[in-house]
Tab-separated table of C-alpha atoms in Angstrom:
chain	number	residue	atom	x	y	z
U	51	GLU	CA	0.013	-0.006	0.003
U	52	ILE	CA	1.373	3.374	-0.952
U	53	SER	CA	1.120	5.837	1.901
U	54	GLU	CA	2.532	8.954	0.257
U	55	CYS	CA	3.730	10.015	-3.172
U	56	LEU	CA	6.059	12.987	-3.569
U	57	VAL	CA	5.813	15.337	-6.532
U	58	GLY	CA	8.729	15.971	-8.868
U	59	SER	CA	10.930	12.984	-8.207
U	60	GLU	CA	7.768	10.871	-8.354
U	61	MET	CA	8.978	8.686	-5.521
U	62	CYS	CA	6.375	6.806	-3.543
U	63	ILE	CA	7.084	5.983	0.077
U	64	ARG	CA	5.656	2.630	1.055
U	65	ASP	CA	4.784	1.382	4.495
U	66	SER	CA	7.571	-0.828	5.795
U	67	ASN	CA	9.852	-1.311	8.779
U	68	GLU	CA	12.761	0.423	7.057
U	69	ASP	CA	12.337	3.877	5.633
U	70	PRO	CA	12.762	3.395	1.864
U	71	VAL	CA	14.545	6.743	1.675
U	72	VAL	CA	17.584	5.251	3.477
U	73	PRO	CA	18.744	2.977	0.604
U	74	LEU	CA	17.641	5.567	-1.987
U	75	LEU	CA	19.717	8.295	-0.404
U	76	LYS	CA	22.683	5.927	-0.048
U	77	CYS	CA	22.454	5.190	-3.795
U	78	LEU	CA	22.172	8.880	-4.692
U	79	LYS	CA	25.240	9.702	-2.587
U	80	GLN	CA	27.198	6.778	-4.017
U	81	TYR	CA	26.792	8.151	-7.542
U	82	GLY	CA	27.327	11.802	-6.593
U	83	LEU	CA	23.686	12.774	-7.120
U	84	ALA	CA	23.184	13.978	-3.549
U	85	GLU	CA	25.487	15.807	-1.150
U	86	GLN	CA	27.278	13.451	1.253
U	87	SER	CA	26.017	15.546	4.166
U	88	MET	CA	22.335	15.199	3.148
U	89	THR	CA	20.177	13.479	5.759
U	90	VAL	CA	16.969	11.518	5.223
U	91	GLU	CA	15.089	14.464	6.726
U	92	ASP	CA	16.846	16.885	4.332
U	93	TYR	CA	15.927	14.676	1.344
U	94	LYS	CA	12.286	14.438	2.399
U	95	ALA	CA	12.085	18.200	2.906
U	96	ILE	CA	13.526	18.788	-0.568
U	97	VAL	CA	11.339	16.346	-2.493
U	98	SER	CA	8.160	17.361	-0.652
U	99	ASP	CA	8.595	20.912	-2.013
U	100	GLU	CA	8.258	20.958	-5.815
U	101	SER	CA	10.368	24.096	-6.181
U	102	LYS	CA	13.211	22.807	-3.980
U	103	ASP	CA	13.074	19.394	-5.665
U	104	ARG	CA	13.427	21.013	-9.072
U	105	ASP	CA	16.321	23.209	-7.823
U	106	VAL	CA	18.254	20.315	-6.264
U	107	PHE	CA	17.343	17.256	-8.350
U	108	GLY	CA	15.618	18.728	-11.410
U	109	LYS	CA	18.713	18.305	-13.554
U	110	TYR	CA	18.184	14.550	-13.160
U	111	PHE	CA	14.461	14.332	-13.998
U	112	ASP	CA	13.443	17.409	-15.970
U	113	GLU	CA	14.962	17.943	-19.436
U	114	SER	CA	13.852	21.577	-19.424
U	115	VAL	CA	16.048	22.428	-16.418
U	116	PRO	CA	19.348	24.165	-17.315
U	117	GLY	CA	22.183	21.726	-16.765
U	118	TYR	CA	20.042	18.645	-17.361
U	119	ASP	CA	22.382	15.652	-17.292
U	120	ALA	CA	21.038	12.711	-19.328
U	121	ALA	CA	23.698	10.276	-18.099
U	122	LYS	CA	23.126	11.083	-14.445
U	123	ALA	CA	19.381	11.086	-15.057
U	124	LYS	CA	19.582	7.396	-15.898
U	125	GLN	CA	21.419	6.689	-12.656
U	126	TYR	CA	18.933	8.848	-10.705
U	127	ILE	CA	16.067	6.767	-12.130
U	128	ALA	CA	17.981	3.552	-11.359
U	129	CYS	CA	18.422	4.651	-7.719
U	130	GLN	CA	14.692	5.479	-7.507
U	131	THR	CA	13.808	2.058	-8.951
U	132	GLU	CA	16.232	0.011	-6.878
U	133	ALA	CA	15.360	1.604	-3.534
């Protein structure tokens, strides 16, 4: 059951014992898509605000954003899918 879907990154948080953002954020950091200092709370605050999400991660999911990076976009999607 999906308990919450976040706009922009289109990530759905599912009910479970482990917060699904933990492995997602680990993946994003591993590939240089998120700052190493970013916490789970930071990530949730960013993706829950469409404007902040676009500013921070838009270059990985929105082709109209200046600096869009197609190669990193594929990895961003892979992290979203694997988490």
